[in-house]
PDB file of C-alpha atoms in Angstrom:
ATOM      1  CA  MET A   1       0.157  -0.074  -0.037  1.00  0.00           C
ATOM      2  CA  ILE A   2       1.586   3.340  -0.783  1.00  0.00           C
ATOM      3  CA  GLN A   3       1.019   6.257   1.400  1.00  0.00           C
ATOM      4  CA  ARG A   4       0.746   9.834   0.025  1.00  0.00           C
ATOM      5  CA  GLY A   5       1.079  12.926   2.038  1.00  0.00           C
ATOM      6  CA  HIS A   6       2.811  11.167   4.653  1.00  0.00           C
ATOM      7  CA  GLN A   7       6.257  11.983   4.218  1.00  0.00           C
ATOM      8  CA  LYS A   8       8.528  11.921   7.525  1.00  0.00           C
ATOM      9  CA  LYS A   9       9.767  15.528   8.345  1.00  0.00           C
ATOM     10  CA  LYS A  10      13.367  15.904   9.609  1.00  0.00           C
ATOM     11  CA  SER A  11      13.248  16.769  13.125  1.00  0.00           C
ATOM     12  CA  THR A  12      14.941  20.308  14.293  1.00  0.00           C
ATOM     13  CA  PHE A  13      17.916  18.545  15.683  1.00  0.00           C
ATOM     14  CA  GLN A  14      18.628  16.960  12.219  1.00  0.00           C
ATOM     15  CA  GLN A  15      18.246  20.261  10.473  1.00  0.00           C
ATOM     16  CA  VAL A  16      20.614  21.833  12.924  1.00  0.00           C
ATOM     17  CA  SER A  17      23.060  18.972  12.851  1.00  0.00           C
ATOM     18  CA  LEU A  18      23.092  19.063   9.000  1.00  0.00           C
ATOM     19  CA  ILE A  19      23.714  22.859   9.210  1.00  0.00           C
ATOM     20  CA  SER A  20      26.587  22.623  11.432  1.00  0.00           C
ATOM     21  CA  CYS A  21      28.096  19.912   9.289  1.00  0.00           C
ATOM     22  CA  ILE A  22      27.920  22.129   6.411  1.00  0.00           C
ATOM     23  CA  ILE A  23      29.559  24.966   8.123  1.00  0.00           C
ATOM     24  CA  TYR A  24      32.113  22.697   9.526  1.00  0.00           C
ATOM     25  CA  SER A  25      33.117  21.396   6.330  1.00  0.00           C
ATOM     26  CA  THR A  26      32.738  24.670   4.564  1.00  0.00           C
ATOM     27  CA  ALA A  27      35.115  26.266   7.259  1.00  0.00           C
ATOM     28  CA  LEU A  28      37.784  23.148   6.326  1.00  0.00           C
ATOM     29  CA  SER A  29      37.448  23.785   2.749  1.00  0.00           C
ATOM     30  CA  PHE A  30      38.337  27.449   3.313  1.00  0.00           C
ATOM     31  CA  VAL A  31      41.409  26.591   5.170  1.00  0.00           C
ATOM     32  CA  ILE A  32      42.623  24.034   2.817  1.00  0.00           C
ATOM     33  CA  SER A  33      42.141  26.520   0.038  1.00  0.00           C
ATOM     34  CA  SER A  34      43.971  29.235   1.935  1.00  0.00           C
ATOM     35  CA  VAL A  35      47.028  26.975   2.643  1.00  0.00           C
ATOM     36  CA  ALA A  36      46.864  25.619  -0.638  1.00  0.00           C
ATOM     37  CA  VAL A  37      47.288  29.190  -2.409  1.00  0.00           C
ATOM     38  CA  THR A  38      49.884  30.228   0.016  1.00  0.00           C
ATOM     39  CA  TRP A  39      51.736  26.907  -0.457  1.00  0.00           C
ATOM     40  CA  ASN A  40      51.504  27.557  -4.142  1.00  0.00           C
ATOM     41  CA  MET A  41      53.157  31.099  -4.072  1.00  0.00           C
ATOM     42  CA  LEU A  42      55.761  29.919  -1.843  1.00  0.00           C
ATOM     43  CA  TYR A  43      56.677  26.586  -3.524  1.00  0.00           C
ATOM     44  CA  ASN A  44      56.751  28.444  -6.902  1.00  0.00           C
ATOM     45  CA  SER A  45      58.961  31.040  -5.873  1.00  0.00           C
ATOM     46  CA  ILE A  46      61.393  28.394  -4.434  1.00  0.00           C
ATOM     47  CA  PHE A  47      60.984  26.261  -7.671  1.00  0.00           C
ATOM     48  CA  GLU A  48      61.640  29.139  -9.866  1.00  0.00           C
ATOM     49  CA  PHE A  49      64.495  30.324  -7.531  1.00  0.00           C
ATOM     50  CA  TRP A  50      66.154  26.970  -8.141  1.00  0.00           C
ATOM     51  CA  GLU A  51      65.462  26.751 -11.722  1.00  0.00           C
ATOM     52  CA  VAL A  52      66.987  30.429 -12.733  1.00  0.00           C
ATOM     53  CA  ARG A  53      70.288  28.613 -11.420  1.00  0.00           C
ATOM     54  CA  GLN A  54      70.196  25.458 -13.654  1.00  0.00           C
ATOM     55  CA  ALA A  55      72.328  25.311 -16.752  1.00  0.00           C
ATOM     56  CA  HIS A  56      69.270  24.151 -18.842  1.00  0.00           C
ATOM     57  CA  ARG A  57      66.221  26.062 -17.819  1.00  0.00           C
ATOM     58  CA  THR A  58      63.878  24.285 -20.527  1.00  0.00           C
ATOM     59  CA  ARG A  59      60.553  22.907 -18.581  1.00  0.00           C
ATOM     60  CA  THR A  60      60.648  19.359 -19.848  1.00  0.00           C
ATOM     61  CA  PHE A  61      58.290  16.660 -19.013  1.00  0.00           C
ATOM     62  CA  LEU A  62      60.812  15.656 -16.196  1.00  0.00           C
ATOM     63  CA  ARG A  63      60.869  18.803 -14.885  1.00  0.00           C
ATOM     64  CA  ARG A  64      57.131  19.629 -14.879  1.00  0.00           C
ATOM     65  CA  ALA A  65      56.667  16.044 -13.351  1.00  0.00           C
ATOM     66  CA  ILE A  66      59.264  16.784 -10.369  1.00  0.00           C
ATOM     67  CA  HIS A  67      57.579  20.429  -9.945  1.00  0.00           C
ATOM     68  CA  SER A  68      54.087  18.832  -9.690  1.00  0.00           C
ATOM     69  CA  ILE A  69      55.034  15.888  -7.471  1.00  0.00           C
ATOM     70  CA  GLY A  70      57.117  18.390  -5.082  1.00  0.00           C
ATOM     71  CA  PHE A  71      53.890  20.698  -5.011  1.00  0.00           C
ATOM     72  CA  GLU A  72      51.390  18.173  -4.255  1.00  0.00           C
ATOM     73  CA  GLY A  73      53.598  16.183  -1.930  1.00  0.00           C
ATOM     74  CA  GLY A  74      54.519  19.367  -0.082  1.00  0.00           C
ATOM     75  CA  LEU A  75      50.798  20.358   0.087  1.00  0.00           C
ATOM     76  CA  THR A  76      49.951  16.756   1.378  1.00  0.00           C
ATOM     77  CA  LEU A  77      52.462  17.030   4.110  1.00  0.00           C
ATOM     78  CA  ILE A  78      51.195  20.344   5.401  1.00  0.00           C
ATOM     79  CA  LEU A  79      47.495  19.640   5.074  1.00  0.00           C
ATOM     80  CA  LEU A  80      48.099  16.018   6.702  1.00  0.00           C
ATOM     81  CA  PRO A  81      47.971  17.355  10.481  1.00  0.00           C
ATOM     82  CA  ILE A  82      45.412  19.908   9.653  1.00  0.00           C
ATOM     83  CA  VAL A  83      42.614  17.394   8.262  1.00  0.00           C
ATOM     84  CA  ALA A  84      43.582  14.789  11.010  1.00  0.00           C
ATOM     85  CA  LEU A  85      43.134  17.221  13.769  1.00  0.00           C
ATOM     86  CA  TRP A  86      40.152  18.948  12.114  1.00  0.00           C
ATOM     87  CA  LEU A  87      38.202  15.641  11.583  1.00  0.00           C
ATOM     88  CA  ASP A  88      39.553  14.224  14.613  1.00  0.00           C
ATOM     89  CA  ILE A  89      40.941  11.153  12.712  1.00  0.00           C
ATOM     90  CA  SER A  90      44.461   9.407  12.664  1.00  0.00           C
ATOM     91  CA  TRP A  91      47.125  10.633  10.538  1.00  0.00           C
ATOM     92  CA  TRP A  92      47.215   7.315   8.594  1.00  0.00           C
ATOM     93  CA  ALA A  93      43.157   8.007   7.856  1.00  0.00           C
ATOM     94  CA  ALA A  94      43.830  11.577   6.783  1.00  0.00           C
ATOM     95  CA  LEU A  95      46.793  10.274   4.592  1.00  0.00           C
ATOM     96  CA  LEU A  96      44.629   7.709   3.120  1.00  0.00           C
ATOM     97  CA  MET A  97      41.998  10.505   2.317  1.00  0.00           C
ATOM     98  CA  ASN A  98      44.730  12.881   0.786  1.00  0.00           C
ATOM     99  CA  ILE A  99      45.882  10.111  -1.571  1.00  0.00           C
ATOM    100  CA  GLY A 100      42.971  10.322  -3.940  1.00  0.00           C
ATOM    101  CA  LEU A 101      43.073  14.127  -4.015  1.00  0.00           C
ATOM    102  CA  PHE A 102      46.970  14.030  -4.473  1.00  0.00           C
ATOM    103  CA  ALA A 103      46.445  11.694  -7.493  1.00  0.00           C
ATOM    104  CA  PHE A 104      43.738  14.192  -8.883  1.00  0.00           C
ATOM    105  CA  PHE A 105      45.563  17.169  -8.312  1.00  0.00           C
ATOM    106  CA  PHE A 106      48.932  15.759  -9.470  1.00  0.00           C
ATOM    107  CA  ILE A 107      47.392  15.552 -12.955  1.00  0.00           C
ATOM    108  CA  TYR A 108      45.501  18.868 -12.552  1.00  0.00           C
ATOM    109  CA  SER A 109      48.658  20.817 -11.455  1.00  0.00           C
ATOM    110  CA  PHE A 110      50.897  19.237 -14.244  1.00  0.00           C
ATOM    111  CA  VAL A 111      48.141  20.140 -17.080  1.00  0.00           C
ATOM    112  CA  PHE A 112      47.160  23.471 -15.530  1.00  0.00           C
ATOM    113  CA  HIS A 113      51.068  24.772 -15.342  1.00  0.00           C
ATOM    114  CA  TRP A 114      51.935  23.275 -18.662  1.00  0.00           C
ATOM    115  CA  ALA A 115      48.752  25.209 -20.330  1.00  0.00           C
ATOM    116  CA  PHE A 116      49.696  28.154 -18.327  1.00  0.00           C
ATOM    117  CA  ASP A 117      53.118  28.279 -19.519  1.00  0.00           C
ATOM    118  CA  LYS A 118      51.926  27.658 -23.271  1.00  0.00           C
ATOM    119  CA  ILE A 119      49.397  30.575 -23.047  1.00  0.00           C
ATOM    120  CA  PHE A 120      51.297  33.098 -21.047  1.00  0.00           C
ATOM    121  CA  ASP A 121      54.858  32.124 -21.846  1.00  0.00           C
ATOM    122  CA  VAL A 122      57.253  30.430 -19.297  1.00  0.00           C
ATOM    123  CA  PRO A 123      58.644  32.766 -16.409  1.00  0.00           C
ATOM    124  CA  HIS A 124      61.969  34.366 -16.708  1.00  0.00           C
ATOM    125  CA  SER A 125      63.440  31.389 -14.557  1.00  0.00           C
ATOM    126  CA  ALA A 126      62.376  28.814 -17.218  1.00  0.00           C
ATOM    127  CA  LYS A 127      63.953  30.696 -20.273  1.00  0.00           C
ATOM    128  CA  GLU A 128      67.434  29.624 -21.399  1.00  0.00           C
ATOM    129  CA  ALA A 129      70.234  32.095 -20.519  1.00  0.00           C
ATOM    130  CA  HIS A 130      71.733  33.672 -23.714  1.00  0.00           C
ATOM    131  CA  GLY A 131      74.920  35.105 -22.890  1.00  0.00           C
ATOM    132  CA  PRO A 132      77.372  37.048 -25.341  1.00  0.00           C
ATOM    133  CA  LYS A 133      78.974  34.926 -27.916  1.00  0.00           C
TER     134      LYS A 133
END
Protein backbone atom coordinates (compact mmCIF):
# COMPACT_ATOMS: atom_id res chain seq x y z
CA MET A 1 0.00 0.00 0.00
CA ILE A 2 1.41 3.39 -0.99
CA GLN A 3 0.94 6.20 1.48
CA ARG A 4 0.81 9.64 0.04
CA GLY A 5 1.11 12.89 1.87
CA HIS A 6 2.73 11.27 4.90
CA GLN A 7 6.35 12.19 4.34
CA LYS A 8 8.50 11.95 7.39
CA LYS A 9 9.75 15.40 8.35
CA LYS A 10 13.26 15.91 9.66
CA SER A 11 13.48 16.85 13.28
CA THR A 12 14.85 20.23 14.31
CA PHE A 13 17.89 18.42 15.75
CA GLN A 14 18.61 16.78 12.38
CA GLN A 15 18.27 20.12 10.58
CA VAL A 16 20.61 21.89 13.04
CA SER A 17 23.05 19.00 12.83
CA LEU A 18 23.06 19.16 9.03
CA ILE A 19 23.64 22.93 9.08
CA SER A 20 26.51 22.60 11.55
CA CYS A 21 28.09 19.87 9.37
CA ILE A 22 27.87 22.12 6.33
CA ILE A 23 29.44 25.02 8.23
CA TYR A 24 32.18 22.75 9.63
CA SER A 25 32.97 21.33 6.17
CA THR A 26 32.91 24.77 4.57
CA ALA A 27 35.33 26.09 7.16
CA LEU A 28 37.70 23.16 6.51
CA SER A 29 37.47 23.80 2.76
CA PHE A 30 38.34 27.46 3.35
CA VAL A 31 41.36 26.50 5.47
CA ILE A 32 42.55 23.97 2.89
CA SER A 33 42.14 26.50 0.06
CA SER A 34 43.99 29.19 1.99
CA VAL A 35 46.86 26.82 2.75
CA ALA A 36 46.97 25.67 -0.88
CA VAL A 37 47.14 29.22 -2.25
CA THR A 38 49.86 30.19 0.23
CA TRP A 39 51.84 27.02 -0.49
CA ASN A 40 51.45 27.60 -4.25
CA MET A 41 53.03 31.05 -4.02
CA LEU A 42 55.83 29.87 -1.72
CA TYR A 43 56.59 26.68 -3.63
CA ASN A 44 56.64 28.35 -7.04
CA SER A 45 58.95 31.08 -5.72
CA ILE A 46 61.35 28.46 -4.35
CA PHE A 47 61.12 26.37 -7.52
CA GLU A 48 61.79 29.35 -9.79
CA PHE A 49 64.67 30.47 -7.52
CA TRP A 50 66.21 27.02 -8.05
CA GLU A 51 65.28 26.89 -11.74
CA VAL A 52 66.95 30.17 -12.72
CA ARG A 53 70.28 28.82 -11.43
CA GLN A 54 70.22 25.71 -13.64
CA ALA A 55 72.40 25.35 -16.73
CA HIS A 56 69.41 24.13 -18.74
CA ARG A 57 66.19 25.89 -17.86
CA THR A 58 63.79 24.35 -20.35
CA ARG A 59 60.67 22.95 -18.71
CA THR A 60 60.86 19.39 -19.86
CA PHE A 61 58.34 16.68 -19.05
CA LEU A 62 60.60 15.47 -16.24
CA ARG A 63 60.99 18.96 -14.75
CA ARG A 64 57.23 19.51 -14.89
CA ALA A 65 56.61 16.12 -13.25
CA ILE A 66 59.11 16.92 -10.49
CA HIS A 67 57.45 20.30 -9.99
CA SER A 68 54.00 18.72 -9.68
CA ILE A 69 55.17 15.93 -7.36
CA GLY A 70 56.98 18.44 -5.15
CA PHE A 71 54.02 20.78 -5.01
CA GLU A 72 51.39 18.11 -4.30
CA GLY A 73 53.68 16.15 -1.98
CA GLY A 74 54.46 19.26 0.05
CA LEU A 75 50.81 20.26 0.18
CA THR A 76 49.85 16.77 1.35
CA LEU A 77 52.44 16.92 4.15
CA ILE A 78 51.22 20.36 5.22
CA LEU A 79 47.54 19.40 5.13
CA LEU A 80 47.94 16.01 6.80
CA PRO A 81 47.97 17.27 10.40
CA ILE A 82 45.33 19.90 9.67
CA VAL A 83 42.86 17.38 8.25
CA ALA A 84 43.64 14.81 10.96
CA LEU A 85 43.06 17.29 13.77
CA TRP A 86 40.05 18.98 12.16
CA LEU A 87 38.24 15.71 11.48
CA ASP A 88 39.54 14.03 14.66
CA ILE A 89 40.95 11.09 12.70
CA SER A 90 44.33 9.37 12.69
CA TRP A 91 47.14 10.68 10.51
CA TRP A 92 46.96 7.41 8.61
CA ALA A 93 43.26 7.92 7.84
CA ALA A 94 43.99 11.52 6.81
CA LEU A 95 46.79 10.31 4.52
CA LEU A 96 44.50 7.74 2.90
CA MET A 97 41.91 10.48 2.30
CA ASN A 98 44.57 12.72 0.78
CA ILE A 99 46.00 10.09 -1.56
CA GLY A 100 42.96 10.29 -3.85
CA LEU A 101 43.11 14.05 -3.85
CA PHE A 102 46.87 13.92 -4.45
CA ALA A 103 46.43 11.75 -7.54
CA PHE A 104 43.74 14.01 -9.00
CA PHE A 105 45.51 17.28 -8.23
CA PHE A 106 48.89 15.95 -9.40
CA ILE A 107 47.43 15.55 -12.88
CA TYR A 108 45.51 18.82 -12.59
CA SER A 109 48.62 20.72 -11.43
CA PHE A 110 50.74 19.25 -14.22
CA VAL A 111 48.22 20.12 -16.95
CA PHE A 112 47.39 23.53 -15.46
CA HIS A 113 51.03 24.69 -15.28
CA TRP A 114 51.80 23.32 -18.74
CA ALA A 115 48.77 25.14 -20.23
CA PHE A 116 49.57 28.31 -18.28
CA ASP A 117 53.12 28.32 -19.69
CA LYS A 118 51.79 27.73 -23.21
CA ILE A 119 49.27 30.57 -22.98
CA PHE A 120 51.29 33.15 -21.01
CA ASP A 121 54.85 31.94 -21.75
CA VAL A 122 57.20 30.50 -19.19
CA PRO A 123 58.60 32.74 -16.44
CA HIS A 124 62.10 34.21 -16.74
CA SER A 125 63.45 31.39 -14.58
CA ALA A 126 62.52 28.84 -17.27
CA LYS A 127 64.01 30.71 -20.21
CA GLU A 128 67.42 29.69 -21.45
CA ALA A 129 70.15 32.16 -20.63
CA HIS A 130 71.76 33.64 -23.73
CA GLY A 131 75.10 35.15 -22.91
CA PRO A 132 77.38 37.10 -25.24
CA LYS A 133 78.96 35.08 -28.05
